[in-house]
mmCIF file of C-alpha atoms and ligand atoms in Angstrom:
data_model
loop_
_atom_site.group_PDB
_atom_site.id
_atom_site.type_symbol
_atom_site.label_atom_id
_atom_site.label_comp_id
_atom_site.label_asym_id
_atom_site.label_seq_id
_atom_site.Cartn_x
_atom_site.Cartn_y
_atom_site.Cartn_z
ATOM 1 C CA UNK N 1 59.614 16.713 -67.619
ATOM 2 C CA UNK N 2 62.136 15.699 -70.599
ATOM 3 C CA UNK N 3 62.668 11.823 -71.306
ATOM 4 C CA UNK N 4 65.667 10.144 -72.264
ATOM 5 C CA UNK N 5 66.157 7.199 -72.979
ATOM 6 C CA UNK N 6 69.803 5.473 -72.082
ATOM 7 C CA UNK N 7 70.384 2.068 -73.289
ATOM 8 C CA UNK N 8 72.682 0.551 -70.665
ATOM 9 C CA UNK N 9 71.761 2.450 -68.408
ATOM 10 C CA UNK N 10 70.984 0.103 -65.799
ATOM 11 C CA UNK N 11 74.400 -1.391 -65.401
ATOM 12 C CA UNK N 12 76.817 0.023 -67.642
ATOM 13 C CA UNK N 13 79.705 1.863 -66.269
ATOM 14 C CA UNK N 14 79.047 5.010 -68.424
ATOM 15 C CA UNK N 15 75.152 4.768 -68.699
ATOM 16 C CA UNK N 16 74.755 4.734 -65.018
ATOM 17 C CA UNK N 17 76.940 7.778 -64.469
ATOM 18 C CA UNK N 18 74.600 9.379 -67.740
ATOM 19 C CA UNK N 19 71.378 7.971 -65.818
ATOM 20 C CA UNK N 20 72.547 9.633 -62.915
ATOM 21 C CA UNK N 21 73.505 13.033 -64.239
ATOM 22 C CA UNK N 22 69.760 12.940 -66.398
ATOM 23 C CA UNK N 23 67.881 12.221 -63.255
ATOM 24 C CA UNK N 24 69.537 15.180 -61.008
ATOM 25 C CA UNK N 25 69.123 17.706 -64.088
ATOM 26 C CA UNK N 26 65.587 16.573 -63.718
ATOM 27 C CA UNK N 27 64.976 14.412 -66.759
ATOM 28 C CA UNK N 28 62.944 11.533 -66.507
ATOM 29 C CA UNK N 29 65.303 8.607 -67.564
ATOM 30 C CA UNK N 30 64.014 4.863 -69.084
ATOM 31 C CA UNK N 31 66.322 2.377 -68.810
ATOM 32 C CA UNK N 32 65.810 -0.782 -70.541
ATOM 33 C CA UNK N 33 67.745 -3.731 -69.489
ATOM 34 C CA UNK N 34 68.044 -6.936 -71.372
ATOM 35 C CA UNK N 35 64.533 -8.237 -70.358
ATOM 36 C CA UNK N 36 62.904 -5.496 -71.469
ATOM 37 C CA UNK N 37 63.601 -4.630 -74.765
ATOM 38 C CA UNK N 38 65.302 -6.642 -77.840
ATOM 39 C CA UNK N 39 67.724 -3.999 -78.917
ATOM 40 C CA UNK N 40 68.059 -5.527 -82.089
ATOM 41 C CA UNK N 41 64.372 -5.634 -83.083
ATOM 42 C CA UNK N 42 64.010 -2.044 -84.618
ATOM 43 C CA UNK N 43 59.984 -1.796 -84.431
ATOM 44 C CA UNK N 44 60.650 -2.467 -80.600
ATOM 45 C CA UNK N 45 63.058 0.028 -80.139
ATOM 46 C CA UNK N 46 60.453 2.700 -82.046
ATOM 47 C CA UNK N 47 57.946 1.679 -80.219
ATOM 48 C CA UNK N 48 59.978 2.416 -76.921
ATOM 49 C CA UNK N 49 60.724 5.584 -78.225
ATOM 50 C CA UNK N 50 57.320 6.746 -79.002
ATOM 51 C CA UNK N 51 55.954 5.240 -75.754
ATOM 52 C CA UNK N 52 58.283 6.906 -73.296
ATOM 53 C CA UNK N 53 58.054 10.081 -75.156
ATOM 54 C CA UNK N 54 61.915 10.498 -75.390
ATOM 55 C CA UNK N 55 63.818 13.909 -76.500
ATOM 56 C CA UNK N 56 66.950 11.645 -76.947
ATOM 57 C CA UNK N 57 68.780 8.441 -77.081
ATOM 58 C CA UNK N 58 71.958 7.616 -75.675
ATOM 59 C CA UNK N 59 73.651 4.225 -76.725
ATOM 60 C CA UNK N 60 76.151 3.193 -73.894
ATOM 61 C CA UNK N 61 75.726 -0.456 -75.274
ATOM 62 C CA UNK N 62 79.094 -2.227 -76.692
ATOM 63 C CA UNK N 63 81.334 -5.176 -76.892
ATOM 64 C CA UNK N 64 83.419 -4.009 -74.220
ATOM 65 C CA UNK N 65 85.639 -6.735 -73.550
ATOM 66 C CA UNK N 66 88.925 -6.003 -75.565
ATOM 67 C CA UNK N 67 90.572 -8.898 -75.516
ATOM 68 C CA UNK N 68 87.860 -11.508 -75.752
ATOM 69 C CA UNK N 69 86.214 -9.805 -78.985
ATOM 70 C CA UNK N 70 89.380 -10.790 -80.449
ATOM 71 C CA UNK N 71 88.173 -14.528 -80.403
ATOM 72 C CA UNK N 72 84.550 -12.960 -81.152
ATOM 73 C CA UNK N 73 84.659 -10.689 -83.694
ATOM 74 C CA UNK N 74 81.138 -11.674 -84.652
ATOM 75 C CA UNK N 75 79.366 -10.887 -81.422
ATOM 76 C CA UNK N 76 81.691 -7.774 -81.288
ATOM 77 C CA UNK N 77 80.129 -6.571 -84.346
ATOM 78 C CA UNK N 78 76.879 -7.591 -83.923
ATOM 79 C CA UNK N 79 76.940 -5.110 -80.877
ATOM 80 C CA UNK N 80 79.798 -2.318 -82.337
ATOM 81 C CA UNK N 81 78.261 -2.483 -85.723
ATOM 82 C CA UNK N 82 74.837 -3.709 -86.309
ATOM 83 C CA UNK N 83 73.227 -2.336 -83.446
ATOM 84 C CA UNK N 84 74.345 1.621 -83.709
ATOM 85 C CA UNK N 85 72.856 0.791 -87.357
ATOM 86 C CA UNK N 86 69.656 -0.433 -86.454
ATOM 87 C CA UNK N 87 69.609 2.355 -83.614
ATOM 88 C CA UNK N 88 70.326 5.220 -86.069
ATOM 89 C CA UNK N 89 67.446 3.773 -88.042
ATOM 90 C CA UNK N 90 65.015 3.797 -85.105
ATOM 91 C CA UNK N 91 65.966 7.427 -84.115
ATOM 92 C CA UNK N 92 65.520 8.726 -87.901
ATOM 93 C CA UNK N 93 61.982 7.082 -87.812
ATOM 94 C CA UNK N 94 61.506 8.411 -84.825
ATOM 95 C CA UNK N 95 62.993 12.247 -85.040
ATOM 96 C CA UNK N 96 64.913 11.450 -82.076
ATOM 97 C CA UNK N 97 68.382 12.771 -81.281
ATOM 98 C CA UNK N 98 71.316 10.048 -80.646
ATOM 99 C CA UNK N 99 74.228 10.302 -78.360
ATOM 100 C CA UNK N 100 76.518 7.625 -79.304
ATOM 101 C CA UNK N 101 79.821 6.647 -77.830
ATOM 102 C CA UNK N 102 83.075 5.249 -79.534
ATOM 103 C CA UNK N 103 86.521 5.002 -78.554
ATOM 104 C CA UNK N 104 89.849 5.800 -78.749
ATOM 105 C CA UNK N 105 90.957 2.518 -80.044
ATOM 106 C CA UNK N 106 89.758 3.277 -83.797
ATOM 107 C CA UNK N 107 93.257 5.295 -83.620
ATOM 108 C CA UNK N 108 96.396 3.406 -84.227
ATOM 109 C CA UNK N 109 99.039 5.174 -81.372
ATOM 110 C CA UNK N 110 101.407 5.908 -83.555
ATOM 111 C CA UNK N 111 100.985 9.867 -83.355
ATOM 112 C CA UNK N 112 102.659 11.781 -80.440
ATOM 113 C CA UNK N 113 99.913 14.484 -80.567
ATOM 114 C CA UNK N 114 96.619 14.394 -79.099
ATOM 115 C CA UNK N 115 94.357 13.158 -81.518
ATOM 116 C CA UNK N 116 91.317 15.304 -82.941
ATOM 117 C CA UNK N 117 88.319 14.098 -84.211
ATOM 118 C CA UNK N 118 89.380 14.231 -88.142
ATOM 119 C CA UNK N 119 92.648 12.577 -87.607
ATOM 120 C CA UNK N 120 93.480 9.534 -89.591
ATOM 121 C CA UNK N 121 91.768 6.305 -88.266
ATOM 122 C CA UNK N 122 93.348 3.125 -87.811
ATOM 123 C CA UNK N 123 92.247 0.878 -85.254
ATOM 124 C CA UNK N 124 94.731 -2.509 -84.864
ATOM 125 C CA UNK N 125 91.936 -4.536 -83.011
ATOM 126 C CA UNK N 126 88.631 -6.198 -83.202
ATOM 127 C CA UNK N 127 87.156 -4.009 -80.889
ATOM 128 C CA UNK N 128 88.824 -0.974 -82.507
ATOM 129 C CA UNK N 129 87.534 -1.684 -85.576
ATOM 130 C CA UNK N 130 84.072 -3.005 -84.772
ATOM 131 C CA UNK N 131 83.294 0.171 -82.960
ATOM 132 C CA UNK N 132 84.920 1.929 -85.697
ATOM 133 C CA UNK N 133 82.510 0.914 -88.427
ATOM 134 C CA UNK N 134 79.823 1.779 -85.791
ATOM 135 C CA UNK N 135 80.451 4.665 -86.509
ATOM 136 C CA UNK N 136 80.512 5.008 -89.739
ATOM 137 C CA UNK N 137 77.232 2.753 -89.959
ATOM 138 C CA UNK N 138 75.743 5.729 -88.422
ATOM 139 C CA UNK N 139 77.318 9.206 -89.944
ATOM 140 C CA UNK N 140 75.958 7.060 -93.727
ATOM 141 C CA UNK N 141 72.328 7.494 -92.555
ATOM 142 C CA UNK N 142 73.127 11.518 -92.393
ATOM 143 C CA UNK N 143 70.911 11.772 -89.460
ATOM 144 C CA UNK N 144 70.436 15.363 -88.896
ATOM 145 C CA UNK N 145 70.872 15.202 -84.663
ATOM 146 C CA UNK N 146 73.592 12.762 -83.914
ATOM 147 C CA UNK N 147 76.417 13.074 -81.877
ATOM 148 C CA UNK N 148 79.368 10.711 -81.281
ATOM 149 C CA UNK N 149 81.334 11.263 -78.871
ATOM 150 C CA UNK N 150 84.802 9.321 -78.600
ATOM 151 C CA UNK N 151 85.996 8.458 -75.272
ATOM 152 C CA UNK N 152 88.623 6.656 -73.013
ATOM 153 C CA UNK N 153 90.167 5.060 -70.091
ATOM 154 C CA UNK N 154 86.855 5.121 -67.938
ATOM 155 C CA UNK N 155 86.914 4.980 -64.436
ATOM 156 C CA UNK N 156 84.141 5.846 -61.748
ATOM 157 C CA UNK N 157 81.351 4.389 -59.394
ATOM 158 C CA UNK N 158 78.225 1.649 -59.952
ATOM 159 C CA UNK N 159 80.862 -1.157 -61.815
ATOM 160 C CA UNK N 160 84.206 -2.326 -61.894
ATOM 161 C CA UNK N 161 86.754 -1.095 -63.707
ATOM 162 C CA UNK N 162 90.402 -0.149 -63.967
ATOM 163 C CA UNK N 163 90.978 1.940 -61.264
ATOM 164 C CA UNK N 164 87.875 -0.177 -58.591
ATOM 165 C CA UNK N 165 90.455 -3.374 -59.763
ATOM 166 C CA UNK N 166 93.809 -1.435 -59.240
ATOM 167 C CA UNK N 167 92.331 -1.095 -55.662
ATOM 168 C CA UNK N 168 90.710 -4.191 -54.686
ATOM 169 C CA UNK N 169 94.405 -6.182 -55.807
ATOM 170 C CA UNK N 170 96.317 -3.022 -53.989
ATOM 171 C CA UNK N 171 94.389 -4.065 -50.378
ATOM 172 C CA UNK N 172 96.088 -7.683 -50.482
ATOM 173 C CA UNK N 173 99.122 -7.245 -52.406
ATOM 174 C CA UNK N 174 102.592 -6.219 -51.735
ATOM 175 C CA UNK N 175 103.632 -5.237 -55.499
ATOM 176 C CA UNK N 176 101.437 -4.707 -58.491
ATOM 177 C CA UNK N 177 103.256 -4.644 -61.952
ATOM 178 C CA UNK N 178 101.862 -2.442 -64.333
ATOM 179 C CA UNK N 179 102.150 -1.202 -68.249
ATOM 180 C CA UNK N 180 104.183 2.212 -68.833
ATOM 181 C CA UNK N 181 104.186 2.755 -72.183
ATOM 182 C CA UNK N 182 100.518 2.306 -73.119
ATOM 183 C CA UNK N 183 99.576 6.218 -72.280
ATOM 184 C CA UNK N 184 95.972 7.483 -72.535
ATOM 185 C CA UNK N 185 93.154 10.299 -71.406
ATOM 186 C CA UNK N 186 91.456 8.459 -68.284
ATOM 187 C CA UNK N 187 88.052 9.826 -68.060
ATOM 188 C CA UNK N 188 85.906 10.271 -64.988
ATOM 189 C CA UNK N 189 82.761 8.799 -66.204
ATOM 190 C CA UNK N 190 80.253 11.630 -63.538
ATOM 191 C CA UNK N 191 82.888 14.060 -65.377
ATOM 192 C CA UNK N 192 82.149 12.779 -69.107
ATOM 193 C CA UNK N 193 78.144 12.020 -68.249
ATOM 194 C CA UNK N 194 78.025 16.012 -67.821
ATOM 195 C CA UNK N 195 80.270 16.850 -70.626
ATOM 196 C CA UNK N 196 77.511 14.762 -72.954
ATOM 197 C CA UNK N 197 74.719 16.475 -71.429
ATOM 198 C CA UNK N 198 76.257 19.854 -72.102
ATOM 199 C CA UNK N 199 77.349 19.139 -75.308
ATOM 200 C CA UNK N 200 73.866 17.976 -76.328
ATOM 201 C CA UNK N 201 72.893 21.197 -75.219
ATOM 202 C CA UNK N 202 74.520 23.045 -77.194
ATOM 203 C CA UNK N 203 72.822 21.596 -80.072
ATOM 204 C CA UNK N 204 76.277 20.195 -81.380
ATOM 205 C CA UNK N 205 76.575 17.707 -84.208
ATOM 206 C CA UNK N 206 79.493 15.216 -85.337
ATOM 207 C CA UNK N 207 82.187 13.629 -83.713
ATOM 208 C CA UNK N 208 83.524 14.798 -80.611
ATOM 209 C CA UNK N 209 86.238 13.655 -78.024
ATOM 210 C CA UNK N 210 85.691 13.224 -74.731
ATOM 211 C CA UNK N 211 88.028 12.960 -71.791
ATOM 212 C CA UNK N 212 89.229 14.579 -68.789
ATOM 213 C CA UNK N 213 92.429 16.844 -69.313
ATOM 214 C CA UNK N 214 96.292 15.423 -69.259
ATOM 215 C CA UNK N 215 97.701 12.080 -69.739
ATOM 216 C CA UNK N 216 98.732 9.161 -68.355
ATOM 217 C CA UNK N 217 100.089 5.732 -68.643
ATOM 218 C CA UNK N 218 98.399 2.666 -66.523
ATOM 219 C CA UNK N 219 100.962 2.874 -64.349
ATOM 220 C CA UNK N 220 101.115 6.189 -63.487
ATOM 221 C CA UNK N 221 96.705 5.957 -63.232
ATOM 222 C CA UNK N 222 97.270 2.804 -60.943
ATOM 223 C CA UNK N 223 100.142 5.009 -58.942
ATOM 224 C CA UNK N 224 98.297 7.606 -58.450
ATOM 225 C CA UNK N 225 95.076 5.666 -57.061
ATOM 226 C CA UNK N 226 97.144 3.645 -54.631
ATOM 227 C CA UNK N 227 98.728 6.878 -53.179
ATOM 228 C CA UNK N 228 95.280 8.452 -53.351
ATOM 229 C CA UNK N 229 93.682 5.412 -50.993
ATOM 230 C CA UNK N 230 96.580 5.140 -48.678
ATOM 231 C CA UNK N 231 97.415 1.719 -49.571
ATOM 232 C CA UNK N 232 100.943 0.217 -49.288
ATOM 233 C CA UNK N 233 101.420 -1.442 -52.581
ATOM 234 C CA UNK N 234 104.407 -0.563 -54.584
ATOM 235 C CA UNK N 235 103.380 -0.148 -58.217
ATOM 236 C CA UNK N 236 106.223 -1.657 -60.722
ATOM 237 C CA UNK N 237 106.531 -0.235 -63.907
ATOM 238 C CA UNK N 238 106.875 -2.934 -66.812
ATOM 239 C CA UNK N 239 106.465 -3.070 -70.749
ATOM 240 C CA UNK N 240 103.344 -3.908 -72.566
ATOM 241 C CA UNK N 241 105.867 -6.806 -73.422
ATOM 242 C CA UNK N 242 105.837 -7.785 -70.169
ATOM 243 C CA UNK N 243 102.450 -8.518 -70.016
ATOM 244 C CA UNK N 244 101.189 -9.642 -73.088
ATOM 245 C CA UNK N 245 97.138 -9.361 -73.918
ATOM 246 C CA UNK N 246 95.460 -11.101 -76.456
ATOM 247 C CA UNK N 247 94.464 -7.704 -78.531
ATOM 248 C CA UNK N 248 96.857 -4.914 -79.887
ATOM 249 C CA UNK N 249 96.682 -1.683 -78.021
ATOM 250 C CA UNK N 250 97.352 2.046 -79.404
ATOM 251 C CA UNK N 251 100.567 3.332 -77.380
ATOM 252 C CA UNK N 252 99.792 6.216 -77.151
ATOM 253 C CA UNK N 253 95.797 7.600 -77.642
ATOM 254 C CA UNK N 254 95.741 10.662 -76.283
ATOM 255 C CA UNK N 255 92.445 12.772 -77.281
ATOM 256 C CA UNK N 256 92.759 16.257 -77.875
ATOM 257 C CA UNK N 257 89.379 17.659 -76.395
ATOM 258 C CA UNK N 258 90.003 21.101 -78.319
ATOM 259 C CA UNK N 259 86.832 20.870 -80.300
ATOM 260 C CA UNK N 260 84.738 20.048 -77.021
ATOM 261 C CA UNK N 261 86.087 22.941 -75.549
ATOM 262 C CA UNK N 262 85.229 25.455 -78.617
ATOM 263 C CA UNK N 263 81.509 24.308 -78.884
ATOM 264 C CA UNK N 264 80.716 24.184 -74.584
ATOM 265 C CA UNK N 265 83.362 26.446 -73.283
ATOM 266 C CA UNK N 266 83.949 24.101 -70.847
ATOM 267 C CA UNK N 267 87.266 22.758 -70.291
ATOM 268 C CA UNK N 268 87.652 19.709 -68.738
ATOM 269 C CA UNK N 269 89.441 19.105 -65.521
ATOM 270 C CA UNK N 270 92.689 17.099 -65.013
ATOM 271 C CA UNK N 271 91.883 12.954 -64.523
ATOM 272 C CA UNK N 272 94.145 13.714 -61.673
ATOM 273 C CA UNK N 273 91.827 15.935 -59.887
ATOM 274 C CA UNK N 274 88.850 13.630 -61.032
ATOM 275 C CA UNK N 275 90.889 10.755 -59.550
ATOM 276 C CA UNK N 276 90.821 12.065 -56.186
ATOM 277 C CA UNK N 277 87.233 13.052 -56.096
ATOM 278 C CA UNK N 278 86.711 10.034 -56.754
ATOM 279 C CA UNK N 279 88.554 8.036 -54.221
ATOM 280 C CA UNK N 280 87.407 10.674 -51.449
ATOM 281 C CA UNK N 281 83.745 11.266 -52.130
ATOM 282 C CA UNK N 282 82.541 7.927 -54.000
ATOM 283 C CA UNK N 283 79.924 9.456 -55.938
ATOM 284 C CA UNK N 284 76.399 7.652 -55.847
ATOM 285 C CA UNK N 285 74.734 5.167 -57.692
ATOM 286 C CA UNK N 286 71.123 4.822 -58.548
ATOM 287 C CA UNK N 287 70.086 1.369 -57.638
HETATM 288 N N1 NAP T 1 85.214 1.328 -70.570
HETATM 289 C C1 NAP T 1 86.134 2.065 -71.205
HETATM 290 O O1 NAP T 1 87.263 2.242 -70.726
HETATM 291 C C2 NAP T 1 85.790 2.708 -72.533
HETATM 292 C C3 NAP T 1 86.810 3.379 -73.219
HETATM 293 C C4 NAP T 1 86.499 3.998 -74.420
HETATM 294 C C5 NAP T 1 85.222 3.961 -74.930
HETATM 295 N N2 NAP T 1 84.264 3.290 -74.271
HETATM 296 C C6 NAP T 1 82.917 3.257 -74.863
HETATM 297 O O2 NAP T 1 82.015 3.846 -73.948
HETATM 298 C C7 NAP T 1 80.741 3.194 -74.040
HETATM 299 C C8 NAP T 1 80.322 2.713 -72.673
HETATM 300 O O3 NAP T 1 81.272 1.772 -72.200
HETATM 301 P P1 NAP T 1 81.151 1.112 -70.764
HETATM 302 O O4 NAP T 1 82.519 0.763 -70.308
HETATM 303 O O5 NAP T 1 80.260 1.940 -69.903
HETATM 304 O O6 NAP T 1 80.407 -0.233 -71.144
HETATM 305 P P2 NAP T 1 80.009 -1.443 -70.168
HETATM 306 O O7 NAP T 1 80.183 -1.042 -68.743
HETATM 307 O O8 NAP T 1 80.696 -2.663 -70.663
HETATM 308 O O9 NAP T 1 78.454 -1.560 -70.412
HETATM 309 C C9 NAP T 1 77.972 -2.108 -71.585
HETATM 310 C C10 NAP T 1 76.457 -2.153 -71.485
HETATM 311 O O10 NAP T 1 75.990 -2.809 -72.645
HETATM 312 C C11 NAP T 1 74.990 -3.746 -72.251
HETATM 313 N N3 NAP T 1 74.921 -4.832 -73.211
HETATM 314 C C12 NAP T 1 75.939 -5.604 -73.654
HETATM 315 N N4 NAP T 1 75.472 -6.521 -74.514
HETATM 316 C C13 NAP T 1 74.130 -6.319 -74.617
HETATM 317 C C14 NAP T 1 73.087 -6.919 -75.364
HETATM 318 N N5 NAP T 1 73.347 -7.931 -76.200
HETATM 319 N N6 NAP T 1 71.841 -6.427 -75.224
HETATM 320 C C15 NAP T 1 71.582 -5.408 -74.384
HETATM 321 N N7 NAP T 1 72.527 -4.786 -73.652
HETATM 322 C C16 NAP T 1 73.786 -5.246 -73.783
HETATM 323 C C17 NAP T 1 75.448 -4.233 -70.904
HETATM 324 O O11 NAP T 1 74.354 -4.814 -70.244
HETATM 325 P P3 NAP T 1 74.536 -6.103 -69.315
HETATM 326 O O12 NAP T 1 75.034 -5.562 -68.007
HETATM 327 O O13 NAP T 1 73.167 -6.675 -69.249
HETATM 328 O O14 NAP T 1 75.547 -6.990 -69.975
HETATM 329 C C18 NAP T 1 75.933 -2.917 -70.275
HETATM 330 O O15 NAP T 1 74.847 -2.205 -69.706
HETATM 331 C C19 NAP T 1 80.916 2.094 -75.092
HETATM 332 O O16 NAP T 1 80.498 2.580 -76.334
HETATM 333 C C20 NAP T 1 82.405 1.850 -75.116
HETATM 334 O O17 NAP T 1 82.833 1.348 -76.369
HETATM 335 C C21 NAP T 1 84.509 2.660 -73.070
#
């Protein structure tokens, strides 16, 4: 049986969708939570490595929290920064491949394309540019087997999120006002666990993006879940000035997923469609 290991896999939105996906293609997946293993103490993380025997890493570990790593920034980069570092230097001792994630928040918005993988970077906060020089932390070691792939909008089962908290405010409200002109790639995190998995297959290298197909703005996302649940909350459209937030945004961060397409020959499906599944079928959850 393979071994992977995924760090935050345990309770992270996206490493319990990848834990999931691992497990049913038959991989045996370790999981370290907090208590387990120091992240940050790089002999540890070898020794995990060796000890489980794992074919590949997958970091699902951030600073998440957009707004708060504004009045962070050092936590932010201890975790968006200095740990993909230390990581990358665990996985070159080790041989071992690395899946990384990053965002679309190292782009500024101000493009009206999708954005590829070797367009101009230029993140406007913390978080942006924390996970940002993750990144580059970890394409300077020149480790032969990583990938990072670039992501957005998550949504999906085992933790809230976006869509979960959409919902739960939908149930007991009349009106919700939400942001139109922030518009995105929401991504269906079963939907992008897969996408990694078959990407890693392919023996694939670089940076990548990541999403499901089409776009959307927060509003139209928390629309379409409301209609999708049969709730009777009227979503109200309103600008990001409307509802200010501590960190700056991109307007518009739409990835183009051309270059994942190319290497799997898979092209993702519409968030829409995702969406649905989603609100219909509830995938599982491991614990
Ligand atoms: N969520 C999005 O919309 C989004 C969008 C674009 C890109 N991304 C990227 O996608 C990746 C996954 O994001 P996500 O939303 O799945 O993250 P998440 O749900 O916030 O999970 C983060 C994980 O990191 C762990 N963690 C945090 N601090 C830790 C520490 N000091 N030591 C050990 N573990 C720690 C958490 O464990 P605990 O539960 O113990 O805290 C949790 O398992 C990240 O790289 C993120 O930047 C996310």
């Amino acid at each position: 049986m393979r071994s992977a290991v995924v760090l935050g896999g345990k309770t992270g939105l996206l490493g319990q969708a990848l834990s999931l996906a691992l497990t049913r293609q038959g991989w045996a997946v370790h999981a370290p939570g907090r208590d387990e293993l120091n992240l940050f103490e790089r002999p540890a993380v070898e020794d995990y490595l060796a000890r489980t025997k794992a074919e590949v890493l997958f970091n699902t570990v951030a600073y998440t929290k957009v707004d708060q790593a504004e009045d962070e920034p050092a936590e932010a980069s201890r975790l968006n920064r200095q740990l993909p570092l230390i990581l990358g230097k665990a996985v070159q001792a080790a041989g071992v491949p690395m899946v990384h994630y990053s965002t679309d928040f190292v782009f500024s918005g101000k493009k009206t394309s999708p954005y590829g993988p070797g367009d101009q970077t230029a993140p406007c906060s913390v978080y942006g540019q924390t996970k940002l020089q993750g990144e580059r932390e970890l394409m300077s070691l020149g480790l032969p087997n990583l990938l990072i792939i670039r992501t957005s909008w998550l949504f999906g089962p085992c933790k809230t999120n976006f869509v979960t908290r959409i919902l739960e405010l939908a149930a007991s409200r009349p009106e919700l006002s939400v942001v139109h002109d922030q518009i995105g790639s929401p991504s269906y995190t079963p939907d992008l666990a897969a996408g990694s998995l078959a990407l890693l297959a392919t023996g694939a290298t670089g940076i990548f993006h990541l999403a499901n197909a089409g776009q959307a703005s927060w509003c139209e996302l928390a629309t379409e879940a409301v209609r999708g649940a049969d709730l009777a909350c009227r979503i109200k459209p309103i600008p990001s000035s409307e509802y200010p937030q501590k960190a700056c945004r991109p307007a518009y961060s739409v990835l183009d997923l051309g270059a994942f397409t190319a290497a799997t020959g898979i092209a993702p499906r519409p968030w829409l469609q995702a969406l649905r599944e989603f609100l219909f079928s509830r995938e599982d959850c491991l614990s």
